[in-house]
CSV table of C-alpha atoms in Angstrom, one decimal:
chain,number,residue,atom,x,y,z
A,79,MET,CA,30.2,-13.7,-33.7
A,80,SER,CA,31.6,-10.4,-35.0
A,81,PHE,CA,33.4,-7.9,-32.8
A,82,HIS,CA,30.7,-5.3,-33.1
A,83,ALA,CA,27.9,-7.8,-32.2
A,84,ALA,CA,29.9,-8.9,-29.2
A,85,GLN,CA,30.3,-5.2,-28.1
A,86,ARG,CA,26.6,-4.6,-28.5
A,87,ARG,CA,25.8,-7.6,-26.3
A,88,ARG,CA,28.3,-6.9,-23.6
A,89,PRO,CA,26.2,-4.4,-21.7
A,90,TRP,CA,23.3,-6.9,-21.6
A,91,ARG,CA,25.6,-9.7,-20.3
A,92,LEU,CA,26.8,-7.3,-17.5
A,93,LEU,CA,23.2,-6.4,-16.6
A,94,THR,CA,21.9,-10.0,-16.7
A,95,PRO,CA,22.6,-10.8,-13.0
A,96,THR,CA,20.9,-7.7,-11.8
A,97,LEU,CA,18.0,-8.1,-14.2
A,98,ALA,CA,17.6,-11.7,-13.1
A,99,VAL,CA,17.4,-10.8,-9.4
A,100,MET,CA,14.9,-8.0,-10.1
A,101,ALA,CA,12.8,-10.3,-12.2
A,102,LEU,CA,12.8,-12.9,-9.4
A,103,LEU,CA,11.9,-10.4,-6.7
A,104,MET,CA,9.1,-8.9,-8.8
A,105,ALA,CA,7.8,-11.9,-10.6
A,106,TRP,CA,6.5,-13.7,-7.6
A,107,PRO,CA,4.5,-10.9,-6.0
A,108,LEU,CA,3.2,-9.8,-9.3
A,109,GLY,CA,2.2,-13.3,-10.3
A,110,ARG,CA,0.6,-13.9,-6.9
A,111,VAL,CA,-1.5,-10.7,-7.2
A,112,VAL,CA,-2.6,-11.8,-10.7
A,113,TRP,CA,-3.5,-15.3,-9.5
A,114,LEU,CA,-5.5,-13.9,-6.5
A,115,SER,CA,-7.4,-11.6,-8.9
A,116,PHE,CA,-9.1,-14.6,-10.5
A,117,GLN,CA,-10.3,-15.9,-7.1
A,118,ASN,CA,-12.9,-15.1,-4.5
A,119,TYR,CA,-10.2,-15.0,-1.8
A,120,GLY,CA,-11.1,-13.9,1.7
A,121,LEU,CA,-10.4,-14.7,5.3
A,122,ARG,CA,-12.1,-18.1,5.0
A,123,GLU,CA,-9.7,-19.1,2.2
A,124,ILE,CA,-6.7,-17.8,4.2
A,125,ASN,CA,-7.7,-19.8,7.3
A,126,ARG,CA,-8.4,-23.0,5.4
A,127,GLY,CA,-5.5,-22.6,2.9
A,128,THR,CA,-7.9,-23.2,0.0
A,129,THR,CA,-8.6,-21.4,-3.2
A,130,ASN,CA,-11.9,-20.4,-4.8
A,131,PHE,CA,-11.3,-19.8,-8.5
A,132,THR,CA,-14.0,-17.6,-10.1
A,133,GLY,CA,-12.3,-16.6,-13.4
A,134,VAL,CA,-12.9,-13.1,-14.5
A,135,GLU,CA,-15.7,-12.4,-12.0
A,136,ASN,CA,-13.7,-9.9,-10.0
A,137,TYR,CA,-12.8,-7.9,-13.1
A,138,ARG,CA,-16.4,-8.0,-14.2
A,139,ASP,CA,-17.5,-6.7,-10.8
A,140,VAL,CA,-15.0,-3.9,-10.9
A,141,LEU,CA,-15.5,-2.8,-14.5
A,142,GLY,CA,-19.3,-3.0,-14.1
A,143,ASP,CA,-19.3,-0.9,-10.9
A,144,GLY,CA,-20.5,2.6,-11.6
A,145,TYR,CA,-18.5,3.8,-8.6
A,146,LEU,CA,-15.3,3.0,-10.6
A,147,TRP,CA,-16.3,5.2,-13.6
A,148,ARG,CA,-18.1,7.9,-11.5
A,149,THR,CA,-15.6,8.4,-8.7
A,150,VAL,CA,-12.5,6.3,-8.5
A,151,LEU,CA,-11.2,6.6,-12.1
A,152,PRO,CA,-11.7,10.4,-12.3
A,153,ASN,CA,-10.0,10.8,-8.9
A,154,THR,CA,-7.1,8.7,-10.1
A,155,VAL,CA,-6.6,10.1,-13.6
A,156,LEU,CA,-7.4,13.8,-13.1
A,157,PHE,CA,-5.5,14.0,-9.9
A,158,ALA,CA,-2.4,12.3,-11.4
A,159,LEU,CA,-2.5,14.5,-14.5
A,160,ALA,CA,-2.7,17.6,-12.4
A,161,CYS,CA,0.2,16.5,-10.2
A,162,VAL,CA,2.4,15.5,-13.1
A,163,ALA,CA,1.8,18.8,-15.0
A,164,ALA,CA,2.5,20.9,-11.9
A,165,THR,CA,5.5,18.8,-10.7
A,166,VAL,CA,7.3,18.9,-14.1
A,167,ALA,CA,6.4,22.6,-14.6
A,168,LEU,CA,7.5,23.7,-11.1
A,169,GLY,CA,10.6,21.5,-11.2
A,170,THR,CA,11.6,23.0,-14.6
A,171,LEU,CA,11.2,26.5,-13.4
A,172,VAL,CA,13.2,25.9,-10.2
A,173,ALA,CA,15.9,24.2,-12.4
A,174,LEU,CA,16.1,27.3,-14.7
A,175,PHE,CA,16.4,29.5,-11.6
A,176,LEU,CA,19.1,27.4,-10.0
A,177,LYS,CA,21.1,27.5,-13.2
A,178,THR,CA,21.3,31.3,-12.9
A,179,LEU,CA,22.9,31.1,-9.5
A,180,PRO,CA,26.6,31.1,-8.7
A,181,THR,CA,28.0,27.6,-8.4
A,182,GLY,CA,28.4,27.6,-4.6
A,183,VAL,CA,25.0,29.1,-4.0
A,184,ARG,CA,23.4,26.6,-6.5
A,185,TYR,CA,24.7,23.6,-4.6
A,186,VAL,CA,23.4,25.0,-1.3
A,187,ALA,CA,20.0,25.8,-2.8
A,188,ALA,CA,19.7,22.4,-4.6
A,189,SER,CA,20.6,20.6,-1.3
A,190,ALA,CA,18.0,22.6,0.5
A,191,ILE,CA,15.1,21.8,-1.9
A,192,MET,CA,16.1,18.1,-1.8
A,193,VAL,CA,15.1,18.1,1.8
A,194,ALA,CA,11.5,18.1,0.7
A,195,TRP,CA,12.1,15.0,-1.5
A,196,ALA,CA,14.0,13.3,1.3
A,197,VAL,CA,11.2,13.7,3.9
A,198,PRO,CA,9.1,10.6,4.0
A,199,ALA,CA,5.6,10.9,2.5
A,200,ILE,CA,4.1,10.0,5.8
A,201,THR,CA,5.7,12.9,7.6
A,202,GLY,CA,4.9,15.3,4.8
A,203,THR,CA,1.3,14.3,4.7
A,204,TYR,CA,0.9,14.9,8.5
A,205,VAL,CA,2.4,18.3,8.1
A,206,TRP,CA,-0.1,19.3,5.4
A,207,VAL,CA,-3.0,17.8,7.5
A,208,PHE,CA,-1.8,19.9,10.4
A,209,LEU,CA,-1.7,23.1,8.2
A,210,PHE,CA,-5.3,22.6,7.1
A,211,ASP,CA,-6.7,21.2,10.4
A,212,ALA,CA,-10.2,22.5,10.9
A,213,GLY,CA,-9.6,23.7,14.4
A,214,ASP,CA,-5.9,24.5,14.9
A,215,GLY,CA,-4.5,24.5,11.4
A,216,LEU,CA,-2.1,27.3,10.5
A,217,VAL,CA,-3.8,28.0,7.1
A,218,THR,CA,-7.2,27.8,8.7
A,219,ASN,CA,-6.3,30.3,11.5
A,220,LEU,CA,-4.7,32.6,9.0
A,221,LEU,CA,-7.7,32.7,6.7
A,222,GLY,CA,-9.9,33.1,9.8
A,223,ALA,CA,-7.9,36.0,11.0
A,224,LEU,CA,-8.2,37.7,7.6
A,225,GLY,CA,-12.0,37.2,7.7
A,226,ILE,CA,-12.1,34.9,4.7
A,227,ILE,CA,-13.5,31.9,6.5
A,228,GLU,CA,-14.9,31.3,10.0
A,229,THR,CA,-12.4,29.4,12.1
A,230,GLY,CA,-13.6,26.1,13.2
A,231,GLN,CA,-16.5,26.0,10.8
A,232,VAL,CA,-14.6,24.8,7.7
A,233,ASN,CA,-13.4,21.2,7.3
A,234,TRP,CA,-11.2,21.1,4.2
A,235,PHE,CA,-11.2,17.3,4.1
A,236,LEU,CA,-14.9,16.8,3.7
A,237,ASP,CA,-15.2,18.4,0.3
A,238,ARG,CA,-13.8,16.3,-2.6
A,239,PHE,CA,-12.3,19.3,-4.4
A,240,SER,CA,-10.5,20.8,-1.4
A,241,PHE,CA,-9.4,17.3,-0.2
A,242,PHE,CA,-7.6,16.7,-3.5
A,243,ALA,CA,-6.3,20.3,-3.6
A,244,ILE,CA,-4.4,19.7,-0.4
A,245,ALA,CA,-3.2,16.3,-1.6
A,246,TRP,CA,-2.1,18.0,-4.8
A,247,LEU,CA,0.0,20.5,-2.9
A,248,ASN,CA,1.4,17.6,-0.9
A,249,VAL,CA,2.4,15.5,-3.9
A,250,VAL,CA,3.8,18.5,-5.9
A,251,HIS,CA,5.8,19.7,-2.9
A,252,HIS,CA,7.3,16.3,-2.4
A,253,GLY,CA,8.0,15.6,-6.1
A,254,PHE,CA,9.3,18.8,-7.6
A,255,PRO,CA,12.8,18.6,-6.1
A,256,PHE,CA,13.6,15.4,-8.1
A,257,VAL,CA,12.5,17.0,-11.3
A,258,ALA,CA,14.4,20.2,-10.5
A,259,VAL,CA,17.7,18.5,-9.8
A,260,THR,CA,17.3,16.1,-12.8
A,261,VAL,CA,16.5,18.9,-15.2
A,262,LEU,CA,19.3,21.1,-13.7
A,263,ALA,CA,21.8,18.3,-14.5
A,264,GLY,CA,20.6,18.3,-18.1
A,265,LEU,CA,20.7,22.1,-18.3
A,266,LEU,CA,24.4,22.2,-17.3
A,267,THR,CA,25.2,20.0,-20.3
A,268,VAL,CA,23.7,22.3,-22.9
A,269,PRO,CA,26.4,24.1,-24.7
A,270,GLU,CA,26.3,27.9,-24.1
A,271,GLU,CA,27.1,28.4,-27.8
A,272,LEU,CA,23.6,27.3,-28.7
A,273,TYR,CA,22.0,30.0,-26.5
A,274,GLU,CA,24.5,32.6,-27.8
A,275,ALA,CA,23.6,31.8,-31.4
A,276,ALA,CA,19.9,31.9,-30.6
A,277,THR,CA,20.4,35.3,-28.9
A,278,ILE,CA,22.2,36.7,-31.9
A,279,ASP,CA,19.3,35.5,-34.1
A,280,GLY,CA,17.0,37.7,-31.9
A,281,ALA,CA,15.4,34.9,-29.8
A,282,GLY,CA,14.2,35.9,-26.4
A,283,ALA,CA,14.2,33.8,-23.2
A,284,TRP,CA,10.9,32.1,-24.0
A,285,ARG,CA,12.0,31.3,-27.6
A,286,ARG,CA,15.4,30.0,-26.4
A,287,PHE,CA,13.7,27.7,-24.0
A,288,TRP,CA,11.4,26.1,-26.6
A,289,SER,CA,13.9,26.1,-29.5
A,290,VAL,CA,17.1,25.1,-27.6
A,291,THR,CA,16.4,23.8,-24.1
A,292,VAL,CA,13.4,21.6,-24.8
A,293,PRO,CA,14.8,19.8,-27.9
A,294,VAL,CA,18.1,19.1,-26.3
A,295,LEU,CA,16.6,17.9,-23.0
A,296,LYS,CA,13.7,16.0,-24.5
A,297,PRO,CA,15.1,12.6,-23.1
A,298,VAL,CA,15.4,14.2,-19.7
A,299,PHE,CA,11.8,15.5,-19.8
A,300,ALA,CA,10.7,12.1,-21.0
A,301,VAL,CA,12.3,10.4,-17.9
A,302,VAL,CA,10.9,12.8,-15.3
A,303,THR,CA,7.5,12.8,-16.9
A,304,ILE,CA,7.2,9.0,-17.1
A,305,LEU,CA,8.5,8.6,-13.5
A,306,SER,CA,6.1,11.3,-12.2
A,307,THR,CA,3.3,9.6,-14.0
A,308,ILE,CA,4.0,6.3,-12.4
A,309,TRP,CA,4.4,7.8,-9.0
A,310,ASP,CA,1.3,10.0,-9.2
A,311,PHE,CA,-1.0,7.4,-10.6
A,312,LYS,CA,-0.3,5.1,-7.7
A,313,VAL,CA,-0.3,7.7,-5.0
A,314,PHE,CA,-1.5,6.0,-1.8
A,315,THR,CA,0.0,7.6,1.4
A,316,GLN,CA,-0.9,11.2,0.6
A,317,VAL,CA,-4.6,10.1,0.2
A,318,TYR,CA,-5.0,7.3,2.7
A,319,LEU,CA,-3.5,9.2,5.7
A,320,MET,CA,-5.6,12.3,5.2
A,321,PRO,CA,-8.9,12.5,7.2
A,322,GLY,CA,-11.5,10.6,5.2
A,323,GLY,CA,-9.0,9.0,2.9
A,324,GLY,CA,-8.6,5.9,5.0
A,325,GLY,CA,-12.1,4.6,4.4
A,326,THR,CA,-14.7,7.0,5.9
A,327,ASN,CA,-15.1,9.1,2.8
A,328,PRO,CA,-15.5,6.9,-0.4
A,329,GLU,CA,-15.8,10.1,-2.6
A,330,VAL,CA,-12.0,10.6,-2.3
A,331,PHE,CA,-10.8,7.1,-3.1
A,332,ASN,CA,-8.4,6.5,-6.0
A,333,LEU,CA,-7.5,3.1,-7.4
A,334,GLY,CA,-4.7,2.5,-4.9
A,335,VAL,CA,-6.7,3.3,-1.9
A,336,TRP,CA,-9.8,1.4,-3.2
A,337,SER,CA,-7.6,-1.7,-3.8
A,338,TYR,CA,-6.2,-1.5,-0.2
A,339,ILE,CA,-9.6,-0.9,1.4
A,340,SER,CA,-11.2,-3.7,-0.5
A,341,SER,CA,-8.4,-6.1,0.4
A,342,PHE,CA,-7.5,-5.3,4.0
A,343,ALA,CA,-10.6,-3.5,5.4
A,344,GLN,CA,-13.2,-5.6,3.7
A,345,GLY,CA,-11.3,-8.9,3.4
A,346,LYS,CA,-11.9,-9.1,-0.3
A,347,TYR,CA,-8.4,-9.9,-1.4
A,348,GLY,CA,-9.4,-11.2,-4.8
A,349,LEU,CA,-11.3,-8.0,-5.6
A,350,GLY,CA,-8.5,-5.8,-4.3
A,351,SER,CA,-6.0,-7.8,-6.4
A,352,ALA,CA,-8.1,-7.2,-9.5
A,353,ILE,CA,-8.2,-3.5,-8.9
A,354,ALA,CA,-4.4,-3.5,-8.4
A,355,VAL,CA,-3.9,-5.4,-11.7
A,356,LEU,CA,-6.1,-2.9,-13.5
A,357,LEU,CA,-4.0,0.0,-12.0
A,358,THR,CA,-0.8,-1.7,-13.3
A,359,LEU,CA,-2.3,-2.2,-16.7
A,360,LEU,CA,-3.4,1.5,-16.8
A,361,LEU,CA,0.2,2.6,-15.9
A,362,LEU,CA,1.7,0.3,-18.5
A,363,GLY,CA,-0.7,1.6,-21.2
A,364,ILE,CA,0.0,5.2,-20.4
A,365,THR,CA,3.8,4.7,-20.4
A,366,ALA,CA,3.7,2.7,-23.6
A,367,ILE,CA,1.6,5.4,-25.4
A,368,TYR,CA,4.0,8.2,-24.1
A,369,LEU,CA,7.1,6.3,-25.2
A,370,ARG,CA,5.6,5.5,-28.6
A,371,THR,CA,4.7,9.1,-29.2
A,372,LEU,CA,8.2,10.2,-28.1
A,373,PHE,CA,10.0,7.8,-30.4
A,374,ALA,CA,7.6,8.6,-33.3
A,375,GLU,CA,8.6,12.3,-32.9
A,376,GLU,CA,12.3,11.4,-33.0
A,377,ASP,CA,11.8,9.4,-36.3
A,378,LEU,CA,10.3,12.4,-38.0
């Protein structure tokens, strides 16, 4: 074995123990979910310890259900895309602002916004529910005092659009600090000479951003976009804990909530597992397409 080949393989040898442990911890739950998705598995099978293999019947039921295409899939995809776009855009704007601050102030401001990311999703969701509560919510009372709505007569969580608008605010508020700090770390590595050269050439702030910042930080933007996509497509807490999201309003279910409700509320564990597998495949497909597009652009 040549020296260079050994050097290339050395990182993989060092990572092998960690990768093996991760594979072991992930393989069993994932394999179990896939196995259950091919069964009609409910409380009876749990009590008896038996299996009821039905092949692809669960997948046929899910994919043939108009509720998936009419409600659940649009809720999942459109909501996730809106969250990813807003999270990455807001995080980038905050990162650009933080870069203009003096070093000491920047550290304090970055630490302050990270509080939003450190707050558990459960806590953040209850805060947003309180803000938009139909009777005592701060936003509801403020709009009522301004005469925009009639206090006590508007329930934001009954309407599908307003429900997801609140969930969108919740998810973006919780996710943008990670993007901001990650992009800020990348911005601090961009040589100032590049910006100075672009300025001499007559480029304004907007042109410098697209011609200098974006190309240099393309790997950073790829990471935050992929991670945000994965997180936002499998949003569960921010939907399930809101009024109606826990099962009483099927019009606001996404794939994650639908899988949970089917499994634990209705006792259809096989059906719920099939929904979870389809969500995983959807995430893998989106990530693969994005990475392929990114690598194709780099090869040009």
